[in-house]
mmCIF file with all atom_site columns, C-alpha atoms in Angstrom:
data_model
loop_
_atom_site.group_PDB
_atom_site.id
_atom_site.type_symbol
_atom_site.label_atom_id
_atom_site.label_alt_id
_atom_site.label_comp_id
_atom_site.label_asym_id
_atom_site.label_entity_id
_atom_site.label_seq_id
_atom_site.pdbx_PDB_ins_code
_atom_site.Cartn_x
_atom_site.Cartn_y
_atom_site.Cartn_z
_atom_site.occupancy
_atom_site.B_iso_or_equiv
_atom_site.pdbx_formal_charge
_atom_site.auth_seq_id
_atom_site.auth_comp_id
_atom_site.auth_asym_id
_atom_site.auth_atom_id
_atom_site.pdbx_PDB_model_num
ATOM 1   C CA . UNK Y 1 1   ? -2.680  13.295  -7.090 1.00 0.00 ? 1139 UNK Y CA 1
ATOM 2   C CA . UNK Y 1 2   ? -0.531  15.017  -4.478 1.00 0.00 ? 1140 UNK Y CA 1
ATOM 3   C CA . UNK Y 1 3   ? 3.214   14.476  -4.741 1.00 0.00 ? 1141 UNK Y CA 1
ATOM 4   C CA . UNK Y 1 4   ? 5.825   14.955  -2.026 1.00 0.00 ? 1142 UNK Y CA 1
ATOM 5   C CA . UNK Y 1 5   ? 9.374   15.778  -3.074 1.00 0.00 ? 1143 UNK Y CA 1
ATOM 6   C CA . UNK Y 1 6   ? 12.175  16.088  -0.558 1.00 0.00 ? 1144 UNK Y CA 1
ATOM 7   C CA . UNK Y 1 7   ? 15.732  17.272  -0.604 1.00 0.00 ? 1145 UNK Y CA 1
ATOM 8   C CA . UNK Y 1 8   ? 18.635  18.180  1.662  1.00 0.00 ? 1146 UNK Y CA 1
ATOM 9   C CA . UNK Y 1 9   ? 22.302  17.553  2.415  1.00 0.00 ? 1147 UNK Y CA 1
ATOM 10  C CA . UNK Y 1 10  ? 23.169  13.873  1.953  1.00 0.00 ? 1148 UNK Y CA 1
ATOM 11  C CA . UNK Y 1 11  ? 26.433  13.773  3.923  1.00 0.00 ? 1149 UNK Y CA 1
ATOM 12  C CA . UNK Y 1 12  ? 27.048  15.229  7.372  1.00 0.00 ? 1150 UNK Y CA 1
ATOM 13  C CA . UNK Y 1 13  ? 29.825  15.103  9.941  1.00 0.00 ? 1151 UNK Y CA 1
ATOM 14  C CA . UNK Y 1 14  ? 29.023  14.052  13.530 1.00 0.00 ? 1152 UNK Y CA 1
ATOM 15  C CA . UNK Y 1 15  ? 27.629  16.927  15.655 1.00 0.00 ? 1153 UNK Y CA 1
ATOM 16  C CA . UNK Y 1 16  ? 26.318  18.806  12.589 1.00 0.00 ? 1154 UNK Y CA 1
ATOM 17  C CA . UNK Y 1 17  ? 22.628  19.565  12.032 1.00 0.00 ? 1155 UNK Y CA 1
ATOM 18  C CA . UNK Y 1 18  ? 20.636  17.421  9.596  1.00 0.00 ? 1156 UNK Y CA 1
ATOM 19  C CA . UNK Y 1 19  ? 18.340  19.546  7.477  1.00 0.00 ? 1157 UNK Y CA 1
ATOM 20  C CA . UNK Y 1 20  ? 15.687  18.366  4.985  1.00 0.00 ? 1158 UNK Y CA 1
ATOM 21  C CA . UNK Y 1 21  ? 12.784  20.044  3.182  1.00 0.00 ? 1159 UNK Y CA 1
ATOM 22  C CA . UNK Y 1 22  ? 9.669   18.480  1.659  1.00 0.00 ? 1160 UNK Y CA 1
ATOM 23  C CA . UNK Y 1 23  ? 7.586   20.267  -0.982 1.00 0.00 ? 1161 UNK Y CA 1
ATOM 24  C CA . UNK Y 1 24  ? 3.949   19.323  -1.529 1.00 0.00 ? 1162 UNK Y CA 1
ATOM 25  C CA . UNK Y 1 25  ? 2.771   19.704  -5.119 1.00 0.00 ? 1163 UNK Y CA 1
ATOM 26  C CA . UNK Y 1 26  ? -0.941  20.356  -5.610 1.00 0.00 ? 1164 UNK Y CA 1
ATOM 27  C CA . UNK Y 1 27  ? -3.602  19.975  -2.989 1.00 0.00 ? 1165 UNK Y CA 1
ATOM 28  C CA . UNK Y 1 28  ? -4.056  21.843  0.256  1.00 0.00 ? 1166 UNK Y CA 1
ATOM 29  C CA . UNK Y 1 29  ? -1.904  21.961  3.351  1.00 0.00 ? 1167 UNK Y CA 1
ATOM 30  C CA . UNK Y 1 30  ? -5.022  22.277  5.445  1.00 0.00 ? 1168 UNK Y CA 1
ATOM 31  C CA . UNK Y 1 31  ? -6.622  19.067  6.639  1.00 0.00 ? 1169 UNK Y CA 1
ATOM 32  C CA . UNK Y 1 32  ? -3.435  17.066  7.067  1.00 0.00 ? 1170 UNK Y CA 1
ATOM 33  C CA . UNK Y 1 33  ? -0.554  16.397  9.400  1.00 0.00 ? 1171 UNK Y CA 1
ATOM 34  C CA . UNK Y 1 34  ? 2.810   16.518  7.633  1.00 0.00 ? 1172 UNK Y CA 1
ATOM 35  C CA . UNK Y 1 35  ? 5.266   13.929  8.929  1.00 0.00 ? 1173 UNK Y CA 1
ATOM 36  C CA . UNK Y 1 36  ? 8.892   12.859  8.881  1.00 0.00 ? 1174 UNK Y CA 1
ATOM 37  C CA . UNK Y 1 37  ? 9.740   9.140   9.119  1.00 0.00 ? 1175 UNK Y CA 1
ATOM 38  C CA . UNK Y 1 38  ? 13.168  7.531   8.828  1.00 0.00 ? 1176 UNK Y CA 1
ATOM 39  C CA . UNK Y 1 39  ? 14.580  4.097   8.041  1.00 0.00 ? 1177 UNK Y CA 1
ATOM 40  C CA . UNK Y 1 40  ? 18.192  3.150   8.922  1.00 0.00 ? 1178 UNK Y CA 1
ATOM 41  C CA . UNK Y 1 41  ? 19.848  0.930   6.310  1.00 0.00 ? 1179 UNK Y CA 1
ATOM 42  C CA . UNK Y 1 42  ? 18.430  -2.592  6.502  1.00 0.00 ? 1180 UNK Y CA 1
ATOM 43  C CA . UNK Y 1 43  ? 16.133  -1.711  9.415  1.00 0.00 ? 1181 UNK Y CA 1
ATOM 44  C CA . UNK Y 1 44  ? 12.516  -0.745  10.080 1.00 0.00 ? 1182 UNK Y CA 1
ATOM 45  C CA . UNK Y 1 45  ? 10.588  2.526   10.097 1.00 0.00 ? 1183 UNK Y CA 1
ATOM 46  C CA . UNK Y 1 46  ? 10.799  5.126   12.865 1.00 0.00 ? 1184 UNK Y CA 1
ATOM 47  C CA . UNK Y 1 47  ? 8.400   8.057   13.184 1.00 0.00 ? 1185 UNK Y CA 1
ATOM 48  C CA . UNK Y 1 48  ? 10.172  11.364  13.878 1.00 0.00 ? 1186 UNK Y CA 1
ATOM 49  C CA . UNK Y 1 49  ? 7.316   13.843  14.206 1.00 0.00 ? 1187 UNK Y CA 1
ATOM 50  C CA . UNK Y 1 50  ? 4.513   15.835  12.578 1.00 0.00 ? 1188 UNK Y CA 1
ATOM 51  C CA . UNK Y 1 51  ? 3.225   19.361  11.993 1.00 0.00 ? 1189 UNK Y CA 1
ATOM 52  C CA . UNK Y 1 52  ? -0.111  20.769  10.841 1.00 0.00 ? 1190 UNK Y CA 1
ATOM 53  C CA . UNK Y 1 53  ? -0.859  23.868  8.768  1.00 0.00 ? 1191 UNK Y CA 1
ATOM 54  C CA . UNK Y 1 54  ? -1.031  26.103  11.840 1.00 0.00 ? 1192 UNK Y CA 1
ATOM 55  C CA . UNK Y 1 55  ? 2.376   24.967  13.083 1.00 0.00 ? 1193 UNK Y CA 1
ATOM 56  C CA . UNK Y 1 56  ? 1.266   22.650  15.866 1.00 0.00 ? 1194 UNK Y CA 1
ATOM 57  C CA . UNK Y 1 57  ? 3.831   19.867  16.310 1.00 0.00 ? 1195 UNK Y CA 1
ATOM 58  C CA . UNK Y 1 58  ? 4.203   16.437  17.913 1.00 0.00 ? 1196 UNK Y CA 1
ATOM 59  C CA . UNK Y 1 59  ? 7.554   14.689  18.194 1.00 0.00 ? 1197 UNK Y CA 1
ATOM 60  C CA . UNK Y 1 60  ? 8.824   11.205  18.968 1.00 0.00 ? 1198 UNK Y CA 1
ATOM 61  C CA . UNK Y 1 61  ? 9.835   11.424  22.651 1.00 0.00 ? 1199 UNK Y CA 1
ATOM 62  C CA . UNK Y 1 62  ? 13.120  9.647   21.888 1.00 0.00 ? 1200 UNK Y CA 1
ATOM 63  C CA . UNK Y 1 63  ? 14.134  12.465  19.497 1.00 0.00 ? 1201 UNK Y CA 1
ATOM 64  C CA . UNK Y 1 64  ? 12.222  15.372  21.052 1.00 0.00 ? 1202 UNK Y CA 1
ATOM 65  C CA . UNK Y 1 65  ? 15.278  17.164  22.447 1.00 0.00 ? 1203 UNK Y CA 1
ATOM 66  C CA . UNK Y 1 66  ? 17.037  17.344  19.046 1.00 0.00 ? 1204 UNK Y CA 1
ATOM 67  C CA . UNK Y 1 67  ? 14.175  17.798  16.545 1.00 0.00 ? 1205 UNK Y CA 1
ATOM 68  C CA . UNK Y 1 68  ? 12.429  20.816  15.088 1.00 0.00 ? 1206 UNK Y CA 1
ATOM 69  C CA . UNK Y 1 69  ? 9.789   20.558  12.349 1.00 0.00 ? 1207 UNK Y CA 1
ATOM 70  C CA . UNK Y 1 70  ? 8.621   23.802  10.737 1.00 0.00 ? 1208 UNK Y CA 1
ATOM 71  C CA . UNK Y 1 71  ? 6.204   24.742  7.972  1.00 0.00 ? 1209 UNK Y CA 1
ATOM 72  C CA . UNK Y 1 72  ? 6.020   27.418  5.253  1.00 0.00 ? 1210 UNK Y CA 1
ATOM 73  C CA . UNK Y 1 73  ? 2.489   27.388  3.870  1.00 0.00 ? 1211 UNK Y CA 1
ATOM 74  C CA . UNK Y 1 74  ? 3.306   30.103  1.313  1.00 0.00 ? 1212 UNK Y CA 1
ATOM 75  C CA . UNK Y 1 75  ? 5.735   27.695  -0.372 1.00 0.00 ? 1213 UNK Y CA 1
ATOM 76  C CA . UNK Y 1 76  ? 3.818   24.456  0.365  1.00 0.00 ? 1214 UNK Y CA 1
ATOM 77  C CA . UNK Y 1 77  ? 6.908   23.221  2.203  1.00 0.00 ? 1215 UNK Y CA 1
ATOM 78  C CA . UNK Y 1 78  ? 7.748   21.752  5.588  1.00 0.00 ? 1216 UNK Y CA 1
ATOM 79  C CA . UNK Y 1 79  ? 11.194  21.086  6.997  1.00 0.00 ? 1217 UNK Y CA 1
ATOM 80  C CA . UNK Y 1 80  ? 13.110  18.905  9.438  1.00 0.00 ? 1218 UNK Y CA 1
ATOM 81  C CA . UNK Y 1 81  ? 16.108  19.865  11.518 1.00 0.00 ? 1219 UNK Y CA 1
ATOM 82  C CA . UNK Y 1 82  ? 17.871  17.260  13.680 1.00 0.00 ? 1220 UNK Y CA 1
ATOM 83  C CA . UNK Y 1 83  ? 20.670  18.692  15.807 1.00 0.00 ? 1221 UNK Y CA 1
ATOM 84  C CA . UNK Y 1 84  ? 23.855  17.024  17.050 1.00 0.00 ? 1222 UNK Y CA 1
ATOM 85  C CA . UNK Y 1 85  ? 23.730  14.228  14.454 1.00 0.00 ? 1223 UNK Y CA 1
ATOM 86  C CA . UNK Y 1 86  ? 25.559  10.958  15.074 1.00 0.00 ? 1224 UNK Y CA 1
ATOM 87  C CA . UNK Y 1 87  ? 26.167  7.842   12.986 1.00 0.00 ? 1225 UNK Y CA 1
ATOM 88  C CA . UNK Y 1 88  ? 22.950  6.425   14.462 1.00 0.00 ? 1226 UNK Y CA 1
ATOM 89  C CA . UNK Y 1 89  ? 21.019  9.087   12.511 1.00 0.00 ? 1227 UNK Y CA 1
ATOM 90  C CA . UNK Y 1 90  ? 22.200  7.638   9.190  1.00 0.00 ? 1228 UNK Y CA 1
ATOM 91  C CA . UNK Y 1 91  ? 18.991  6.661   7.413  1.00 0.00 ? 1229 UNK Y CA 1
ATOM 92  C CA . UNK Y 1 92  ? 16.646  7.203   4.499  1.00 0.00 ? 1230 UNK Y CA 1
ATOM 93  C CA . UNK Y 1 93  ? 14.337  10.038  5.545  1.00 0.00 ? 1231 UNK Y CA 1
ATOM 94  C CA . UNK Y 1 94  ? 10.771  10.137  4.205  1.00 0.00 ? 1232 UNK Y CA 1
ATOM 95  C CA . UNK Y 1 95  ? 8.191   12.891  4.356  1.00 0.00 ? 1233 UNK Y CA 1
ATOM 96  C CA . UNK Y 1 96  ? 4.588   11.667  4.496  1.00 0.00 ? 1234 UNK Y CA 1
ATOM 97  C CA . UNK Y 1 97  ? 1.026   12.970  4.783  1.00 0.00 ? 1235 UNK Y CA 1
ATOM 98  C CA . UNK Y 1 98  ? -1.612  11.913  7.327  1.00 0.00 ? 1236 UNK Y CA 1
ATOM 99  C CA . UNK Y 1 99  ? -5.295  12.992  7.209  1.00 0.00 ? 1237 UNK Y CA 1
ATOM 100 C CA . UNK Y 1 100 ? -5.905  15.288  10.162 1.00 0.00 ? 1238 UNK Y CA 1
ATOM 101 C CA . UNK Y 1 101 ? -9.382  13.971  11.041 1.00 0.00 ? 1239 UNK Y CA 1
ATOM 102 C CA . UNK Y 1 102 ? -8.093  10.586  12.103 1.00 0.00 ? 1240 UNK Y CA 1
ATOM 103 C CA . UNK Y 1 103 ? -4.291  10.895  11.894 1.00 0.00 ? 1241 UNK Y CA 1
ATOM 104 C CA . UNK Y 1 104 ? -4.579  7.126   11.587 1.00 0.00 ? 1242 UNK Y CA 1
ATOM 105 C CA . UNK Y 1 105 ? -2.407  6.494   8.554  1.00 0.00 ? 1243 UNK Y CA 1
ATOM 106 C CA . UNK Y 1 106 ? 0.120   7.881   6.073  1.00 0.00 ? 1244 UNK Y CA 1
ATOM 107 C CA . UNK Y 1 107 ? -1.548  8.028   2.656  1.00 0.00 ? 1245 UNK Y CA 1
ATOM 108 C CA . UNK Y 1 108 ? 1.196   9.699   0.617  1.00 0.00 ? 1246 UNK Y CA 1
ATOM 109 C CA . UNK Y 1 109 ? 4.978   9.391   0.924  1.00 0.00 ? 1247 UNK Y CA 1
ATOM 110 C CA . UNK Y 1 110 ? 7.940   11.167  -0.598 1.00 0.00 ? 1248 UNK Y CA 1
ATOM 111 C CA . UNK Y 1 111 ? 10.577  9.236   -2.506 1.00 0.00 ? 1249 UNK Y CA 1
ATOM 112 C CA . UNK Y 1 112 ? 13.030  9.271   0.408  1.00 0.00 ? 1250 UNK Y CA 1
ATOM 113 C CA . UNK Y 1 113 ? 16.409  10.947  0.890  1.00 0.00 ? 1251 UNK Y CA 1
ATOM 114 C CA . UNK Y 1 114 ? 19.483  9.109   2.146  1.00 0.00 ? 1252 UNK Y CA 1
ATOM 115 C CA . UNK Y 1 115 ? 21.413  11.013  4.807  1.00 0.00 ? 1253 UNK Y CA 1
ATOM 116 C CA . UNK Y 1 116 ? 24.783  9.657   5.940  1.00 0.00 ? 1254 UNK Y CA 1
ATOM 117 C CA . UNK Y 1 117 ? 26.533  10.884  9.087  1.00 0.00 ? 1255 UNK Y CA 1
ATOM 118 C CA . UNK Y 1 118 ? 30.218  10.075  8.982  1.00 0.00 ? 1256 UNK Y CA 1
ATOM 119 C CA . UNK Y 1 119 ? 33.513  11.695  9.857  1.00 0.00 ? 1257 UNK Y CA 1
ATOM 120 C CA . UNK G 2 1   ? 12.796  -2.807  20.234 1.00 0.00 ? 30   UNK G CA 1
ATOM 121 C CA . UNK G 2 2   ? 9.457   -2.160  18.490 1.00 0.00 ? 31   UNK G CA 1
ATOM 122 C CA . UNK G 2 3   ? 6.298   -1.826  20.598 1.00 0.00 ? 32   UNK G CA 1
ATOM 123 C CA . UNK G 2 4   ? 4.534   -3.757  17.831 1.00 0.00 ? 33   UNK G CA 1
ATOM 124 C CA . UNK G 2 5   ? 5.724   -7.328  17.137 1.00 0.00 ? 34   UNK G CA 1
ATOM 125 C CA . UNK G 2 6   ? 5.720   -8.857  13.667 1.00 0.00 ? 35   UNK G CA 1
ATOM 126 C CA . UNK G 2 7   ? 7.287   -12.116 12.445 1.00 0.00 ? 36   UNK G CA 1
ATOM 127 C CA . UNK G 2 8   ? 10.610  -11.239 10.750 1.00 0.00 ? 37   UNK G CA 1
ATOM 128 C CA . UNK G 2 9   ? 9.845   -13.369 7.698  1.00 0.00 ? 38   UNK G CA 1
ATOM 129 C CA . UNK G 2 10  ? 7.064   -15.286 5.989  1.00 0.00 ? 39   UNK G CA 1
ATOM 130 C CA . UNK G 2 11  ? 7.272   -17.410 2.841  1.00 0.00 ? 40   UNK G CA 1
ATOM 131 C CA . UNK G 2 12  ? 4.522   -18.503 0.490  1.00 0.00 ? 41   UNK G CA 1
ATOM 132 C CA . UNK G 2 13  ? 4.011   -20.228 -2.832 1.00 0.00 ? 42   UNK G CA 1
ATOM 133 C CA . UNK G 2 14  ? 2.241   -18.369 -5.652 1.00 0.00 ? 43   UNK G CA 1
ATOM 134 C CA . UNK G 2 15  ? -1.527  -18.636 -5.289 1.00 0.00 ? 44   UNK G CA 1
ATOM 135 C CA . UNK G 2 16  ? -1.443  -19.307 -1.540 1.00 0.00 ? 45   UNK G CA 1
ATOM 136 C CA . UNK G 2 17  ? -3.135  -17.275 1.151  1.00 0.00 ? 46   UNK G CA 1
ATOM 137 C CA . UNK G 2 18  ? -0.732  -15.389 3.424  1.00 0.00 ? 47   UNK G CA 1
ATOM 138 C CA . UNK G 2 19  ? -1.270  -13.841 6.838  1.00 0.00 ? 48   UNK G CA 1
ATOM 139 C CA . UNK G 2 20  ? 1.060   -11.494 8.688  1.00 0.00 ? 49   UNK G CA 1
ATOM 140 C CA . UNK G 2 21  ? 0.424   -10.784 12.357 1.00 0.00 ? 50   UNK G CA 1
ATOM 141 C CA . UNK G 2 22  ? 1.059   -7.632  14.368 1.00 0.00 ? 51   UNK G CA 1
ATOM 142 C CA . UNK G 2 23  ? 0.888   -7.874  18.138 1.00 0.00 ? 52   UNK G CA 1
ATOM 143 C CA . UNK G 2 24  ? 0.736   -4.892  20.461 1.00 0.00 ? 53   UNK G CA 1
ATOM 144 C CA . UNK G 2 25  ? -0.817  -3.748  23.721 1.00 0.00 ? 54   UNK G CA 1
ATOM 145 C CA . UNK G 2 26  ? -3.781  -1.876  25.165 1.00 0.00 ? 55   UNK G CA 1
ATOM 146 C CA . UNK G 2 27  ? -2.003  1.479   24.698 1.00 0.00 ? 56   UNK G CA 1
ATOM 147 C CA . UNK G 2 28  ? -1.500  1.051   20.947 1.00 0.00 ? 57   UNK G CA 1
ATOM 148 C CA . UNK G 2 29  ? -3.459  -1.520  18.904 1.00 0.00 ? 58   UNK G CA 1
ATOM 149 C CA . UNK G 2 30  ? -5.976  -2.012  21.705 1.00 0.00 ? 59   UNK G CA 1
ATOM 150 C CA . UNK G 2 31  ? -6.933  1.659   21.625 1.00 0.00 ? 60   UNK G CA 1
ATOM 151 C CA . UNK G 2 32  ? -6.230  2.871   18.071 1.00 0.00 ? 61   UNK G CA 1
ATOM 152 C CA . UNK G 2 33  ? -6.707  2.020   14.404 1.00 0.00 ? 62   UNK G CA 1
ATOM 153 C CA . UNK G 2 34  ? -4.037  -0.002  12.604 1.00 0.00 ? 63   UNK G CA 1
ATOM 154 C CA . UNK G 2 35  ? -2.597  0.641   9.154  1.00 0.00 ? 64   UNK G CA 1
ATOM 155 C CA . UNK G 2 36  ? -0.402  -1.551  6.952  1.00 0.00 ? 65   UNK G CA 1
ATOM 156 C CA . UNK G 2 37  ? 2.315   -0.559  4.469  1.00 0.00 ? 66   UNK G CA 1
ATOM 157 C CA . UNK G 2 38  ? 4.029   -2.415  1.646  1.00 0.00 ? 67   UNK G CA 1
ATOM 158 C CA . UNK G 2 39  ? 7.636   -1.552  0.823  1.00 0.00 ? 68   UNK G CA 1
ATOM 159 C CA . UNK G 2 40  ? 8.990   -2.994  -2.396 1.00 0.00 ? 69   UNK G CA 1
ATOM 160 C CA . UNK G 2 41  ? 12.766  -3.248  -2.688 1.00 0.00 ? 70   UNK G CA 1
ATOM 161 C CA . UNK G 2 42  ? 14.345  0.191   -2.970 1.00 0.00 ? 71   UNK G CA 1
ATOM 162 C CA . UNK G 2 43  ? 11.009  2.039   -2.869 1.00 0.00 ? 72   UNK G CA 1
ATOM 163 C CA . UNK G 2 44  ? 9.113   4.168   -0.371 1.00 0.00 ? 73   UNK G CA 1
ATOM 164 C CA . UNK G 2 45  ? 6.418   2.495   1.749  1.00 0.00 ? 74   UNK G CA 1
ATOM 165 C CA . UNK G 2 46  ? 2.915   2.444   0.267  1.00 0.00 ? 75   UNK G CA 1
ATOM 166 C CA . UNK G 2 47  ? -0.366  2.438   2.207  1.00 0.00 ? 76   UNK G CA 1
ATOM 167 C CA . UNK G 2 48  ? -2.194  -0.905  1.854  1.00 0.00 ? 77   UNK G CA 1
ATOM 168 C CA . UNK G 2 49  ? -4.773  -0.899  4.657  1.00 0.00 ? 78   UNK G CA 1
ATOM 169 C CA . UNK G 2 50  ? -6.008  1.854   6.998  1.00 0.00 ? 79   UNK G CA 1
ATOM 170 C CA . UNK G 2 51  ? -8.482  2.038   9.889  1.00 0.00 ? 80   UNK G CA 1
ATOM 171 C CA . UNK G 2 52  ? -7.918  -1.700  10.479 1.00 0.00 ? 81   UNK G CA 1
ATOM 172 C CA . UNK G 2 53  ? -9.664  -2.974  7.365  1.00 0.00 ? 82   UNK G CA 1
ATOM 173 C CA . UNK G 2 54  ? -10.151 -0.239  4.730  1.00 0.00 ? 83   UNK G CA 1
ATOM 174 C CA . UNK G 2 55  ? -8.379  -0.286  1.391  1.00 0.00 ? 84   UNK G CA 1
ATOM 175 C CA . UNK G 2 56  ? -7.302  2.929   -0.376 1.00 0.00 ? 85   UNK G CA 1
ATOM 176 C CA . UNK G 2 57  ? -8.381  3.396   -3.950 1.00 0.00 ? 86   UNK G CA 1
ATOM 177 C CA . UNK G 2 58  ? -6.288  1.234   -6.279 1.00 0.00 ? 87   UNK G CA 1
ATOM 178 C CA . UNK G 2 59  ? -5.401  -1.470  -3.753 1.00 0.00 ? 88   UNK G CA 1
ATOM 179 C CA . UNK G 2 60  ? -6.750  -4.841  -4.962 1.00 0.00 ? 89   UNK G CA 1
ATOM 180 C CA . UNK G 2 61  ? -9.229  -6.699  -2.770 1.00 0.00 ? 90   UNK G CA 1
ATOM 181 C CA . UNK G 2 62  ? -6.673  -9.533  -2.454 1.00 0.00 ? 91   UNK G CA 1
ATOM 182 C CA . UNK G 2 63  ? -5.355  -7.466  0.454  1.00 0.00 ? 92   UNK G CA 1
ATOM 183 C CA . UNK G 2 64  ? -7.388  -7.354  3.675  1.00 0.00 ? 93   UNK G CA 1
ATOM 184 C CA . UNK G 2 65  ? -6.943  -6.316  7.271  1.00 0.00 ? 94   UNK G CA 1
ATOM 185 C CA . UNK G 2 66  ? -8.499  -7.217  10.584 1.00 0.00 ? 95   UNK G CA 1
ATOM 186 C CA . UNK G 2 67  ? -8.067  -6.348  14.240 1.00 0.00 ? 96   UNK G CA 1
ATOM 187 C CA . UNK G 2 68  ? -9.009  -8.174  17.422 1.00 0.00 ? 97   UNK G CA 1
ATOM 188 C CA . UNK G 2 69  ? -8.120  -6.871  20.853 1.00 0.00 ? 98   UNK G CA 1
ATOM 189 C CA . UNK G 2 70  ? -4.414  -6.005  20.868 1.00 0.00 ? 99   UNK G CA 1
ATOM 190 C CA . UNK G 2 71  ? -3.526  -7.806  17.616 1.00 0.00 ? 100  UNK G CA 1
ATOM 191 C CA . UNK G 2 72  ? -3.984  -7.096  13.933 1.00 0.00 ? 101  UNK G CA 1
ATOM 192 C CA . UNK G 2 73  ? -3.577  -9.236  10.832 1.00 0.00 ? 102  UNK G CA 1
ATOM 193 C CA . UNK G 2 74  ? -2.829  -8.500  7.193  1.00 0.00 ? 103  UNK G CA 1
ATOM 194 C CA . UNK G 2 75  ? -4.175  -11.062 4.743  1.00 0.00 ? 104  UNK G CA 1
ATOM 195 C CA . UNK G 2 76  ? -3.151  -11.604 1.148  1.00 0.00 ? 105  UNK G CA 1
ATOM 196 C CA . UNK G 2 77  ? -5.073  -14.054 -1.036 1.00 0.00 ? 106  UNK G CA 1
ATOM 197 C CA . UNK G 2 78  ? -3.725  -15.403 -4.315 1.00 0.00 ? 107  UNK G CA 1
ATOM 198 C CA . UNK G 2 79  ? -0.114  -14.509 -3.443 1.00 0.00 ? 108  UNK G CA 1
ATOM 199 C CA . UNK G 2 80  ? 1.833   -13.237 -6.458 1.00 0.00 ? 109  UNK G CA 1
ATOM 200 C CA . UNK G 2 81  ? 5.583   -12.907 -6.980 1.00 0.00 ? 110  UNK G CA 1
ATOM 201 C CA . UNK G 2 82  ? 5.034   -9.164  -7.275 1.00 0.00 ? 111  UNK G CA 1
ATOM 202 C CA . UNK G 2 83  ? 3.828   -9.149  -3.660 1.00 0.00 ? 112  UNK G CA 1
ATOM 203 C CA . UNK G 2 84  ? 7.355   -9.978  -2.474 1.00 0.00 ? 113  UNK G CA 1
ATOM 204 C CA . UNK G 2 85  ? 8.153   -7.047  -0.196 1.00 0.00 ? 114  UNK G CA 1
ATOM 205 C CA . UNK G 2 86  ? 8.548   -5.861  3.373  1.00 0.00 ? 115  UNK G CA 1
ATOM 206 C CA . UNK G 2 87  ? 5.283   -5.227  5.222  1.00 0.00 ? 116  UNK G CA 1
ATOM 207 C CA . UNK G 2 88  ? 4.871   -2.941  8.232  1.00 0.00 ? 117  UNK G CA 1
ATOM 208 C CA . UNK G 2 89  ? 1.992   -2.380  10.636 1.00 0.00 ? 118  UNK G CA 1
ATOM 209 C CA . UNK G 2 90  ? 1.617   0.939   12.434 1.00 0.00 ? 119  UNK G CA 1
ATOM 210 C CA . UNK G 2 91  ? -0.570  2.797   14.906 1.00 0.00 ? 120  UNK G CA 1
ATOM 211 C CA . UNK G 2 92  ? -0.503  5.458   17.606 1.00 0.00 ? 121  UNK G CA 1
ATOM 212 C CA . UNK G 2 93  ? 0.755   4.530   21.031 1.00 0.00 ? 122  UNK G CA 1
ATOM 213 C CA . UNK G 2 94  ? -1.054  6.633   23.624 1.00 0.00 ? 123  UNK G CA 1
ATOM 214 C CA . UNK G 2 95  ? 0.946   5.624   26.662 1.00 0.00 ? 124  UNK G CA 1
ATOM 215 C CA . UNK G 2 96  ? 2.663   8.283   28.808 1.00 0.00 ? 125  UNK G CA 1
ATOM 216 C CA . UNK G 2 97  ? 4.839   9.347   25.886 1.00 0.00 ? 126  UNK G CA 1
ATOM 217 C CA . UNK G 2 98  ? 2.412   9.405   22.959 1.00 0.00 ? 127  UNK G CA 1
ATOM 218 C CA . UNK G 2 99  ? 4.024   8.532   19.661 1.00 0.00 ? 128  UNK G CA 1
ATOM 219 C CA . UNK G 2 100 ? 3.322   6.839   16.360 1.00 0.00 ? 129  UNK G CA 1
ATOM 220 C CA . UNK G 2 101 ? 4.863   3.337   16.330 1.00 0.00 ? 130  UNK G CA 1
ATOM 221 C CA . UNK G 2 102 ? 5.635   0.767   13.629 1.00 0.00 ? 131  UNK G CA 1
ATOM 222 C CA . UNK G 2 103 ? 6.176   -2.966  13.801 1.00 0.00 ? 132  UNK G CA 1
ATOM 223 C CA . UNK G 2 104 ? 9.657   -4.268  13.023 1.00 0.00 ? 133  UNK G CA 1
ATOM 224 C CA . UNK G 2 105 ? 8.546   -5.372  9.560  1.00 0.00 ? 134  UNK G CA 1
ATOM 225 C CA . UNK G 2 106 ? 7.941   -8.741  7.890  1.00 0.00 ? 135  UNK G CA 1
ATOM 226 C CA . UNK G 2 107 ? 9.843   -9.819  4.779  1.00 0.00 ? 136  UNK G CA 1
ATOM 227 C CA . UNK G 2 108 ? 7.477   -11.779 2.537  1.00 0.00 ? 137  UNK G CA 1
ATOM 228 C CA . UNK G 2 109 ? 9.240   -14.046 0.041  1.00 0.00 ? 138  UNK G CA 1
ATOM 229 C CA . UNK G 2 110 ? 8.335   -16.612 -2.569 1.00 0.00 ? 139  UNK G CA 1
ATOM 230 C CA . UNK G 2 111 ? 8.873   -20.266 -1.662 1.00 0.00 ? 140  UNK G CA 1
#
């Protein structure tokens, strides 16, 4: 059973860059899209973007100008960077896997990492 | 505002059948498969239903999904107190700015 474990800085000041990494234990990177999804406190889910094993990305248009998702297949890791953070970026951030043939669902999720943006 | 509309809350008594609706448009539900996620308090979301009506291994057949036109429905038979959770629908939206979208979520509680 694949497991996704994520980590990163939990507290940022406004204008700093949010940075998170997700490590995939067991299983292959090939055949999946690797995603970031966030959930502000008390609110719903928002998709941030995805990357496949060859580095091809898709981003939420509302975040496109500030987001970069990268992948390191040698370490079974993919990462999120969100520039110019504001209080509105305070959320629990999840990494999640989607089968590449359909990209129709997220079948495995990380445990989530709370990131707070505050001065 | 979410492109997919769910009722904010639904309540049910143990043993009842529950349905949660998810309404969208031709650019999302009308053109793509729908998935459903269960989020227990303090936990990460968990896949319940994918490709409109398929259940992953380990999900009991009390949970079902259906889609018609631009709407989808999650059904739960024999509601249990352990089913109290937030439920989200999701799908791709292939309008001008293609993006994955989620419904606003439905909080399911025991009556």
